[in-house]
């Protein structure tokens, strides 16, 4: 049975580290624990070279291999490369993850009959850790959306929440957090 102790020796893997949520998570964790930031390309990793973190490049979400080996906790952020494949890619990353898994998915899983939500049911079912259901991201709308009944959330805030959980994951084991707006933070 794993025991989590908050110290600088803890290693947290973050994939997709270049996403808005993943990048903020990496920045929040840098200097507080060992961080393995996982990127698809060197170009995506370049802005993070000044941080005290381990950078791994050339990793494909469809086949992440053993990139999480040695991690005590893994933060998996849904990749939005391809709307039709993002759930499969998330499942692949979750299967490769080690330790406590924190999955940043979508609030819509609680409404599983919608097209958007159906794709997140399978990744959440694989998680042995914590699920963060993120709601609508403010960056997805160029202008206010009149039908939006949930306050939009900055994706960086979800990254901050993921980092806080990664530093003390045990109390969050098996929990699902719906964070549809700033009041939930």
Short mmCIF file of C-alpha atoms in Angstrom, two decimals:
data_model
loop_
_atom_site.label_atom_id
_atom_site.label_comp_id
_atom_site.label_asym_id
_atom_site.label_seq_id
_atom_site.Cartn_x
_atom_site.Cartn_y
_atom_site.Cartn_z
CA UNK A 1 0.00 0.00 0.00
CA UNK A 2 1.40 3.37 -1.05
CA UNK A 3 1.90 6.09 1.49
CA UNK A 4 2.23 9.69 0.31
CA UNK A 5 4.44 12.11 2.21
CA UNK A 6 4.73 15.73 1.15
CA UNK A 7 8.41 16.21 0.44
CA UNK A 8 10.75 17.20 -2.34
CA UNK A 9 11.47 13.52 -3.15
CA UNK A 10 7.96 12.88 -4.41
CA UNK A 11 7.86 12.61 -8.23
CA UNK A 12 4.81 13.75 -10.19
CA UNK A 13 4.46 13.08 -13.92
CA UNK A 14 2.34 15.53 -15.93
CA UNK A 15 1.04 14.76 -19.42
CA UNK A 16 -0.03 16.80 -21.51
CA UNK A 17 2.33 19.30 -19.92
CA UNK A 18 1.94 21.92 -22.64
CA UNK A 19 -1.86 22.19 -22.29
CA UNK A 20 -3.18 25.18 -20.35
CA UNK A 21 -4.08 23.05 -17.31
CA UNK A 22 -0.99 20.85 -17.55
CA UNK A 23 1.37 23.81 -17.91
CA UNK A 24 -0.05 25.52 -14.84
CA UNK A 25 0.17 22.27 -12.88
CA UNK A 26 3.86 21.95 -13.82
CA UNK A 27 4.55 25.56 -12.79
CA UNK A 28 2.76 25.08 -9.46
CA UNK A 29 4.70 21.89 -8.66
CA UNK A 30 8.16 23.09 -9.79
CA UNK A 31 10.40 23.43 -6.76
CA UNK A 32 7.92 21.71 -4.43
CA UNK A 33 8.59 18.16 -5.61
CA UNK A 34 10.29 16.37 -8.48
CA UNK A 35 8.32 17.00 -11.67
CA UNK A 36 8.48 14.99 -14.88
CA UNK A 37 6.86 17.15 -17.56
CA UNK A 38 5.94 15.08 -20.61
CA UNK A 39 5.69 16.67 -24.07
CA UNK A 40 5.00 15.56 -27.60
CA UNK A 41 7.75 17.78 -29.07
CA UNK A 42 10.82 19.79 -28.16
CA UNK A 43 9.04 22.92 -29.40
CA UNK A 44 6.26 22.41 -26.82
CA UNK A 45 8.85 21.84 -24.07
CA UNK A 46 11.01 24.88 -24.90
CA UNK A 47 9.08 27.39 -22.72
CA UNK A 48 9.65 25.16 -19.66
CA UNK A 49 13.45 24.81 -19.95
CA UNK A 50 14.05 27.42 -17.24
CA UNK A 51 12.11 25.48 -14.59
CA UNK A 52 13.71 23.00 -12.15
CA UNK A 53 11.96 19.99 -13.70
CA UNK A 54 12.72 16.87 -15.70
CA UNK A 55 11.56 17.25 -19.30
CA UNK A 56 10.71 14.29 -21.50
CA UNK A 57 9.97 14.93 -25.18
CA UNK A 58 8.88 12.83 -28.12
CA UNK A 59 6.08 11.06 -26.25
CA UNK A 60 2.94 10.14 -28.15
CA UNK A 61 -0.27 10.04 -26.11
CA UNK A 62 -1.37 6.97 -28.07
CA UNK A 63 1.70 5.05 -26.93
CA UNK A 64 3.29 6.67 -23.85
CA UNK A 65 5.27 3.56 -22.95
CA UNK A 66 6.93 3.65 -19.53
CA UNK A 67 7.23 7.44 -19.31
CA UNK A 68 5.57 7.42 -15.86
CA UNK A 69 7.94 4.82 -14.41
CA UNK A 70 9.14 6.01 -10.99
CA UNK A 71 6.32 8.52 -10.54
CA UNK A 72 4.39 8.57 -7.26
CA UNK A 73 1.51 10.47 -8.85
CA UNK A 74 0.45 11.14 -12.45
CA UNK A 75 -1.59 14.07 -13.72
CA UNK A 76 -3.33 13.25 -17.01
CA UNK A 77 -4.89 16.12 -18.94
CA UNK A 78 -7.21 15.22 -21.81
CA UNK A 79 -5.39 15.93 -25.06
CA UNK A 80 -7.41 17.94 -27.53
CA UNK A 81 -5.55 16.96 -30.68
CA UNK A 82 -8.51 15.26 -32.26
CA UNK A 83 -12.07 15.46 -30.90
CA UNK A 84 -12.81 11.94 -32.10
CA UNK A 85 -9.73 10.39 -30.52
CA UNK A 86 -9.16 12.37 -27.32
CA UNK A 87 -10.88 9.78 -25.10
CA UNK A 88 -8.78 6.95 -26.56
CA UNK A 89 -5.64 9.01 -26.02
CA UNK A 90 -6.67 9.78 -22.44
CA UNK A 91 -7.28 6.06 -21.82
CA UNK A 92 -3.84 5.23 -23.19
CA UNK A 93 -2.19 7.76 -20.87
CA UNK A 94 -4.20 6.61 -17.84
CA UNK A 95 -3.21 2.98 -18.47
CA UNK A 96 0.46 4.02 -18.57
CA UNK A 97 0.22 6.22 -15.47
CA UNK A 98 1.75 5.26 -12.14
CA UNK A 99 0.78 5.98 -8.56
CA UNK A 100 -2.24 8.10 -7.77
CA UNK A 101 -3.82 9.28 -11.04
CA UNK A 102 -5.40 12.71 -11.31
CA UNK A 103 -7.48 12.92 -14.49
CA UNK A 104 -8.57 16.29 -15.83
CA UNK A 105 -11.61 15.49 -17.96
CA UNK A 106 -15.01 17.08 -18.38
CA UNK A 107 -17.96 17.91 -16.14
CA UNK A 108 -20.25 16.52 -18.80
CA UNK A 109 -19.70 12.93 -17.65
CA UNK A 110 -22.54 13.49 -15.22
CA UNK A 111 -24.76 13.91 -18.32
CA UNK A 112 -23.52 10.80 -20.17
CA UNK A 113 -26.11 10.89 -22.94
CA UNK A 114 -24.54 13.93 -24.61
CA UNK A 115 -22.07 13.48 -27.45
CA UNK A 116 -19.37 15.42 -25.62
CA UNK A 117 -19.80 13.47 -22.39
CA UNK A 118 -19.84 9.98 -23.84
CA UNK A 119 -16.18 10.25 -24.71
CA UNK A 120 -15.15 10.83 -21.07
CA UNK A 121 -16.98 7.89 -19.48
CA UNK A 122 -14.31 5.32 -20.44
CA UNK A 123 -11.30 7.34 -19.18
CA UNK A 124 -12.98 8.06 -15.85
CA UNK A 125 -13.76 4.36 -15.39
CA UNK A 126 -10.02 3.58 -15.61
CA UNK A 127 -8.90 6.13 -13.02
CA UNK A 128 -7.61 4.82 -9.73
CA UNK A 129 -7.21 8.17 -8.07
CA UNK A 130 -9.05 11.45 -8.56
CA UNK A 131 -11.16 12.90 -11.38
CA UNK A 132 -11.47 16.62 -11.94
CA UNK A 133 -14.48 17.56 -14.03
CA UNK A 134 -13.59 20.94 -15.36
CA UNK A 135 -16.75 22.45 -16.83
CA UNK A 136 -16.48 25.10 -19.53
CA UNK A 137 -13.16 26.83 -19.99
CA UNK A 138 -13.24 30.59 -20.40
CA UNK A 139 -10.70 30.41 -23.22
CA UNK A 140 -13.12 28.41 -25.36
CA UNK A 141 -15.39 31.38 -25.92
CA UNK A 142 -14.38 34.48 -27.87
CA UNK A 143 -17.45 36.30 -26.55
CA UNK A 144 -19.96 35.71 -23.75
CA UNK A 145 -22.22 32.77 -24.47
CA UNK A 146 -25.87 33.66 -23.71
CA UNK A 147 -26.95 30.06 -23.02
CA UNK A 148 -24.11 29.26 -20.65
CA UNK A 149 -25.60 28.62 -17.21
CA UNK A 150 -22.31 27.64 -15.56
CA UNK A 151 -19.64 30.29 -14.98
CA UNK A 152 -16.65 29.64 -17.25
CA UNK A 153 -13.44 28.61 -15.54
CA UNK A 154 -9.86 29.50 -16.36
CA UNK A 155 -8.04 26.25 -17.32
CA UNK A 156 -5.06 27.40 -15.26
CA UNK A 157 -7.24 27.10 -12.16
CA UNK A 158 -7.82 23.41 -12.87
CA UNK A 159 -4.04 23.04 -13.18
CA UNK A 160 -3.65 24.63 -9.75
CA UNK A 161 -6.22 22.24 -8.27
CA UNK A 162 -4.47 19.24 -9.87
CA UNK A 163 -1.13 20.39 -8.40
CA UNK A 164 -2.60 20.79 -4.91
CA UNK A 165 -4.04 17.28 -5.06
CA UNK A 166 -0.76 15.87 -6.42
CA UNK A 167 1.09 17.23 -3.39
CA UNK A 168 -1.32 15.49 -1.00
CA UNK A 169 -3.20 12.85 -3.03
CA UNK A 170 -4.29 10.36 -0.37
CA UNK A 171 -7.34 12.28 0.94
CA UNK A 172 -8.62 12.55 -2.64
CA UNK A 173 -8.39 8.87 -3.58
CA UNK A 174 -11.53 7.74 -5.38
CA UNK A 175 -13.09 11.20 -5.43
CA UNK A 176 -14.68 13.02 -8.34
CA UNK A 177 -14.74 16.79 -8.14
CA UNK A 178 -17.12 18.78 -10.32
CA UNK A 179 -15.55 22.22 -10.59
CA UNK A 180 -17.91 24.08 -12.89
CA UNK A 181 -17.04 27.60 -11.78
CA UNK A 182 -14.79 29.76 -9.62
CA UNK A 183 -16.97 29.37 -6.52
CA UNK A 184 -16.01 25.67 -6.44
CA UNK A 185 -12.29 26.42 -6.15
#
